[in-house]
């Protein structure tokens, strides 16, 4: 969910990107597996590279890689998308297949879930059809043992013909054996003897009809038996990939084309059409999986899923499902609101203390006043503001939300909410991409890859910004505390602001559904596509790791972004406020120009300007507003919520202004990072512009109605 | 059609049944096959979402939620 370096692009490999083998010396190891089997944990444990992990299907939405060393050899571990199959039913399966098939990894590690091995073997067997250089990692073995599921890895390995290693990546159990097995396979010290799947006589004959021609065309660069089978299955995307990666244009080859036609006719004559062929292939693989598992897996307790079942019967029940969900959300907000105050003040004291020291140094060095103004009162102070006001709520909210994610609760949210999404003609997994949006909308947009249908993916992309991201939460929290919670007293204040924040999020979800529906009826017409959502077993969260990682990740990320964005913004605002044209500062001129629009929407020109200047990062919107209100164009030192309230109120803010700013914060153009990500994901300027325009229009309409209704009714 | 065949969406919670026929086509069908849903697979209806749809099924040890549209295209025989 979090916006780590991996998900923001620094180490993303786009679709079909080939790792440049010349630039990196090392053995390339592909890490594949079904969604949600702890693949990312294996990845992190082996490489130490910190990639965000979570407990929901389809987590790894992009290909990441990391390096490790073993016995003085370099290994490059590539985390390919989690899939159930390699039959290219979706973009992710295509990426996974292309990697295993065309990138020629020196070994492929297939991570499987020990508690659900039979289904996982489907992918193992499909991988073995492509390559024998495979190591099977039976992960989550501790969980299986707890559920009294016994797995005989020796027997499994004998049957599959490749090494099988039991691991529990969280506790690093079995990882040494895994690295060793990978080493042996990659360097060719162990020759695998992979299980060969044979199909019905008819299918085998059809394969043999085209196999010679396939062998001729591919020249041994790729497993011809497997390619033949896929060609019979009519896998169009494989044709594209063969052309893209190896330059083989199958349809151009007349012999192969004829043979393929013959083989298809042969199948038809024997009563096997395209759908039946696929059924038979899949059924065969599944029945082999079944048979292997009967042999190698034993269940000490048939009712091993009882606890999960009991928990689910409450968390997804008609009576408690939705209320529990809302309560959990509210508790997280309350902890965030109540817990953020003290560290905020602590940070402010520290950072503004440093500022005083810096000022002393500037004075002692006789630095001109304007340089001090630009660097300290402009740039540094903005930075200090962003860090002390914005960082604590993020550092509290993020680990709490990650905890829910780690437990496996989020797919239940999608389960509970699915019917609403279905009615909006949208995809059920959109609830998951919304959850990712809480962390960061750019991550949410990348997450939309888990939705296969292009139409529904676009809907999820365009509406993702209606979920307030981590960067907007602190603004919403501060404003709800001041203008809504502030009306109540003391302890009930934080309760009121909790409720109002929950209401804001609910509003965001409602708007998401309404806009999704509107999009489905207008520019993105269509019916909901098929959908199957896995509800993974609940898992004990790694509390220590979550806290350390999210605080570290968040802290480093927020500080980095603040330095990159807030500091220059502070610089620009200081200049705008201090350069005067006709006796009035540029800042006042611009704000004056925007003021009529601002007033129309219940806000003012400075606020609109702050939203525009906040395009690079939502974190800086509130600091820019405050900074602009200070005549000198620099912020005063932050000393607490009360002071913030004073500044806003003395600049003409009413509860209506607060509400309109909150609404506009919830509904306006996505930040620059998100827009850039949308452009990259949709590969379309048109959809990027629509993603900009739709939320902005929604925000303008909402604020206009609220502001004018309140004025008309004499409430403001 | 045999009389004891019902649509999966009508399988009462807590009951198990055996898959007899898949009538979904194309991508939807392949998705079901990937989950291990083939002729003879035993399926149990576990939970309904608060609004009654989708329903979570136990398919080969994994809990999978299917919308009623999908579940109506799977014919099962009550165990």
Coordinates of N, CA, C and O in Angstrom, one line a residue, chain B:
Chain B
X1 N -31.8 -32.4 -18.2 CA -31.0 -32.0 -17.0 C -31.5 -32.8 -15.8 O -32.7 -32.9 -15.6
X2 N -30.5 -33.3 -15.0 CA -31.0 -34.1 -13.9 C -31.6 -33.2 -12.8 O -31.3 -32.0 -12.7
X3 N -32.5 -33.8 -12.0 CA -33.3 -32.9 -11.1 C -32.5 -32.4 -10.0 O -32.8 -31.3 -9.5
X4 N -31.5 -33.2 -9.5 CA -30.8 -32.7 -8.3 C -29.7 -31.7 -8.6 O -28.9 -31.4 -7.7
X5 N -29.6 -31.2 -9.9 CA -28.6 -30.2 -10.2 C -29.2 -28.8 -9.8 O -30.3 -28.5 -10.2
X6 N -28.4 -28.0 -9.1 CA -28.9 -26.7 -8.8 C -27.7 -25.7 -9.2 O -26.6 -26.1 -9.4
X7 N -28.1 -24.4 -9.3 CA -27.1 -23.4 -9.6 C -26.3 -23.2 -8.3 O -26.9 -23.2 -7.2
X8 N -25.0 -23.0 -8.4 CA -24.2 -22.8 -7.2 C -24.7 -21.7 -6.3 O -24.6 -21.8 -5.1
X9 N -25.3 -20.6 -6.9 CA -25.7 -19.5 -6.1 C -26.9 -19.9 -5.2 O -27.1 -19.3 -4.2
X10 N -27.5 -21.0 -5.5 CA -28.6 -21.5 -4.6 C -28.2 -22.5 -3.6 O -29.1 -23.0 -2.9
X11 N -26.9 -22.8 -3.5 CA -26.4 -23.7 -2.6 C -26.6 -23.1 -1.2 O -26.0 -22.0 -0.9
X12 N -27.3 -23.8 -0.3 CA -27.5 -23.2 1.1 C -26.1 -23.1 1.8 O -25.3 -24.0 1.6
X13 N -26.0 -22.1 2.6 CA -24.7 -21.9 3.4 C -24.5 -23.2 4.3 O -25.4 -23.7 4.8
X14 N -23.2 -23.6 4.3 CA -22.9 -24.7 5.1 C -23.0 -26.0 4.4 O -22.5 -27.0 4.9
X15 N -23.6 -26.0 3.2 CA -23.8 -27.3 2.5 C -22.6 -27.4 1.5 O -22.1 -26.4 1.0
X16 N -22.3 -28.7 1.1 CA -21.3 -28.9 0.1 C -22.0 -29.5 -1.1 O -23.0 -30.1 -1.0
X17 N -21.3 -29.3 -2.3 CA -21.9 -29.9 -3.5 C -20.7 -30.1 -4.5 O -19.6 -29.6 -4.3
X18 N -21.0 -30.9 -5.5 CA -20.0 -31.3 -6.4 C -20.3 -30.6 -7.8 O -21.5 -30.6 -8.2
X19 N -19.3 -30.0 -8.3 CA -19.5 -29.3 -9.6 C -19.8 -30.3 -10.7 O -19.1 -31.3 -10.9
X20 N -20.8 -30.0 -11.5 CA -21.2 -30.9 -12.6 C -21.1 -30.2 -13.9 O -20.9 -30.9 -14.9
X21 N -21.3 -28.9 -14.0 CA -21.2 -28.2 -15.3 C -20.9 -26.8 -15.1 O -21.4 -26.1 -14.3
X22 N -20.0 -26.3 -16.0 CA -19.7 -24.9 -16.1 C -20.2 -24.3 -17.3 O -19.9 -24.8 -18.4
X23 N -21.1 -23.3 -17.2 CA -21.6 -22.7 -18.5 C -21.0 -21.4 -18.8 O -21.3 -20.8 -19.9
X24 N -20.1 -20.9 -18.0 CA -19.5 -19.6 -18.3 C -18.5 -19.8 -19.4 O -18.0 -20.9 -19.6
X25 N -18.2 -18.8 -20.2 CA -17.3 -18.9 -21.3 C -16.2 -17.9 -21.3 O -16.1 -17.0 -20.4
X26 N -15.2 -18.1 -22.1 CA -14.1 -17.2 -22.3 C -13.3 -17.0 -21.0 O -13.0 -17.9 -20.3
X27 N -13.0 -15.7 -20.8 CA -12.1 -15.3 -19.7 C -12.7 -15.8 -18.3 O -12.0 -16.3 -17.4
X28 N -14.0 -15.6 -18.2 CA -14.7 -16.0 -16.9 C -14.5 -17.5 -16.6 O -14.2 -17.9 -15.5
X29 N -14.6 -18.3 -17.7 CA -14.5 -19.7 -17.5 C -13.0 -20.1 -17.1 O -12.8 -20.9 -16.2
X30 N -12.1 -19.4 -17.8 CA -10.7 -19.7 -17.5 C -10.3 -19.4 -16.1 O -9.5 -20.0 -15.4
X31 N -10.9 -18.3 -15.6 CA -10.6 -17.8 -14.3 C -11.1 -18.9 -13.3 O -10.4 -19.2 -12.3
X32 N -12.3 -19.4 -13.5 CA -12.8 -20.5 -12.6 C -11.9 -21.7 -12.7 O -11.7 -22.4 -11.7
X33 N -11.5 -22.1 -13.9 CA -10.6 -23.3 -14.1 C -9.4 -23.1 -13.3 O -8.9 -24.0 -12.6
X34 N -8.8 -21.8 -13.3 CA -7.6 -21.6 -12.6 C -7.7 -21.8 -11.1 O -6.8 -22.1 -10.4
X35 N -8.9 -21.5 -10.6 CA -9.1 -21.7 -9.2 C -9.3 -23.2 -8.8 O -9.6 -23.5 -7.7
X36 N -9.3 -24.0 -9.8 CA -9.4 -25.4 -9.6 C -10.9 -25.9 -9.6 O -11.2 -27.0 -9.1
X37 N -11.7 -25.1 -10.3 CA -13.1 -25.4 -10.3 C -13.4 -26.2 -11.6 O -13.6 -25.6 -12.7
X38 N -13.3 -27.5 -11.5 CA -13.6 -28.4 -12.7 C -14.7 -29.4 -12.3 O -15.1 -29.4 -11.2
X39 N -15.1 -30.1 -13.3 CA -16.1 -31.2 -13.0 C -15.6 -32.0 -11.8 O -14.5 -32.6 -11.8
X40 N -16.5 -32.2 -10.9 CA -16.1 -33.1 -9.8 C -15.5 -32.4 -8.6 O -15.4 -32.9 -7.5
X41 N -15.2 -31.1 -8.7 CA -14.6 -30.3 -7.6 C -15.7 -30.2 -6.5 O -16.9 -29.8 -6.8
X42 N -15.3 -30.4 -5.2 CA -16.3 -30.2 -4.2 C -16.2 -28.8 -3.7 O -15.2 -28.2 -3.4
X43 N -17.4 -28.1 -3.6 CA -17.5 -26.7 -3.2 C -18.4 -26.6 -2.0 O -19.4 -27.3 -1.9
X44 N -18.0 -25.7 -1.0 CA -18.9 -25.5 0.1 C -19.3 -24.0 0.2 O -18.4 -23.1 0.0
X45 N -20.5 -23.7 0.4 CA -20.9 -22.3 0.5 C -20.6 -21.9 2.0 O -21.1 -22.6 2.9
X46 N -19.9 -20.8 2.2 CA -19.4 -20.5 3.5 C -20.1 -19.3 4.1 O -20.7 -19.3 5.2
X47 N -20.0 -18.1 3.4 CA -20.6 -16.9 4.0 C -21.2 -16.1 2.9 O -20.8 -16.2 1.7
X48 N -22.2 -15.3 3.3 CA -22.8 -14.3 2.3 C -22.3 -12.9 2.8 O -22.2 -12.7 4.0
X49 N -22.0 -12.1 1.8 CA -21.7 -10.7 2.2 C -22.9 -10.0 2.8 O -24.0 -10.5 2.6
X50 N -22.7 -8.9 3.6 CA -23.8 -8.3 4.3 C -25.1 -8.1 3.4 O -26.2 -8.2 3.9
X51 N -24.8 -7.7 2.1 CA -26.0 -7.4 1.3 C -26.5 -8.7 0.6 O -27.4 -8.6 -0.2
X52 N -25.9 -9.8 0.9 CA -26.4 -11.1 0.3 C -25.7 -11.5 -0.9 O -25.8 -12.7 -1.4
X53 N -24.9 -10.7 -1.5 CA -24.1 -11.0 -2.7 C -22.8 -10.2 -2.6 O -22.8 -9.0 -2.2
X54 N -21.6 -10.7 -2.9 CA -21.3 -12.1 -3.3 C -21.3 -13.1 -2.1 O -21.6 -12.7 -1.0
X55 N -21.1 -14.3 -2.5 CA -21.0 -15.4 -1.5 C -19.6 -16.0 -1.5 O -18.9 -16.1 -2.6
X56 N -19.1 -16.3 -0.3 CA -17.7 -16.9 -0.3 C -17.8 -18.4 -0.3 O -18.7 -19.0 0.5
X57 N -17.1 -19.1 -1.1 CA -17.1 -20.5 -1.2 C -15.7 -21.1 -0.8 O -14.7 -20.5 -1.1
X58 N -15.8 -22.3 -0.3 CA -14.5 -23.0 0.0 C -14.3 -23.9 -1.2 O -15.0 -24.8 -1.5
X59 N -13.2 -23.5 -2.0 CA -12.9 -24.2 -3.2 C -11.4 -24.8 -3.0 O -10.5 -24.0 -3.0
X60 N -11.3 -26.0 -2.8 CA -10.0 -26.7 -2.6 C -9.2 -26.0 -1.5 O -8.0 -25.7 -1.7
X61 N -9.8 -25.7 -0.4 CA -9.1 -25.1 0.7 C -8.9 -23.6 0.7 O -8.5 -23.0 1.7
X62 N -9.3 -23.0 -0.4 CA -9.2 -21.5 -0.5 C -10.6 -20.9 -0.4 O -11.5 -21.6 -0.9
X63 N -10.7 -19.8 0.2 CA -12.0 -19.1 0.3 C -12.1 -18.1 -0.8 O -11.3 -17.2 -0.9
X64 N -13.0 -18.3 -1.7 CA -13.2 -17.5 -2.9 C -14.6 -16.9 -3.0 O -15.5 -17.7 -2.8
X65 N -14.6 -15.6 -3.1 CA -15.9 -15.0 -3.2 C -16.3 -14.9 -4.7 O -15.5 -14.5 -5.6
X66 N -17.6 -15.3 -5.0 CA -18.1 -15.2 -6.4 C -19.4 -14.4 -6.3 O -20.2 -14.6 -5.4
X67 N -19.6 -13.6 -7.3 CA -20.9 -12.8 -7.5 C -21.9 -13.8 -8.0 O -21.6 -14.8 -8.6
X68 N -23.2 -13.5 -7.7 CA -24.3 -14.4 -8.1 C -24.3 -14.7 -9.6 O -24.6 -15.8 -10.0
X69 N -23.9 -13.7 -10.4 CA -23.8 -13.9 -11.8 C -22.9 -15.1 -12.2 O -23.3 -15.9 -13.0
X70 N -21.7 -15.1 -11.5 CA -20.8 -16.2 -11.8 C -21.3 -17.5 -11.3 O -21.3 -18.5 -11.9
X71 N -21.8 -17.4 -10.0 CA -22.3 -18.6 -9.4 C -23.5 -19.3 -10.0 O -23.7 -20.5 -9.9
X72 N -24.2 -18.4 -10.8 CA -25.4 -19.0 -11.4 C -25.0 -19.8 -12.7 O -25.8 -20.6 -13.2
X73 N -23.8 -19.6 -13.1 CA -23.3 -20.4 -14.3 C -22.6 -21.6 -13.9 O -22.0 -22.3 -14.8
X74 N -22.6 -22.0 -12.6 CA -22.0 -23.2 -12.2 C -23.1 -24.1 -11.7 O -23.8 -23.8 -10.7
X75 N -23.2 -25.3 -12.3 CA -24.3 -26.2 -11.9 C -23.6 -27.3 -10.9 O -22.6 -27.8 -11.3
X76 N -24.2 -27.5 -9.8 CA -23.7 -28.4 -8.8 C -24.7 -29.4 -8.4 O -25.9 -29.2 -8.5
X77 N -24.2 -30.5 -7.9 CA -25.1 -31.6 -7.4 C -24.9 -31.6 -5.9 O -23.7 -31.8 -5.4
X78 N -26.0 -31.5 -5.1 CA -25.9 -31.5 -3.7 C -25.3 -32.8 -3.2 O -25.6 -33.9 -3.7
X79 N -24.4 -32.7 -2.2 CA -23.8 -33.9 -1.6 C -24.8 -34.5 -0.5 O -25.4 -33.8 0.2

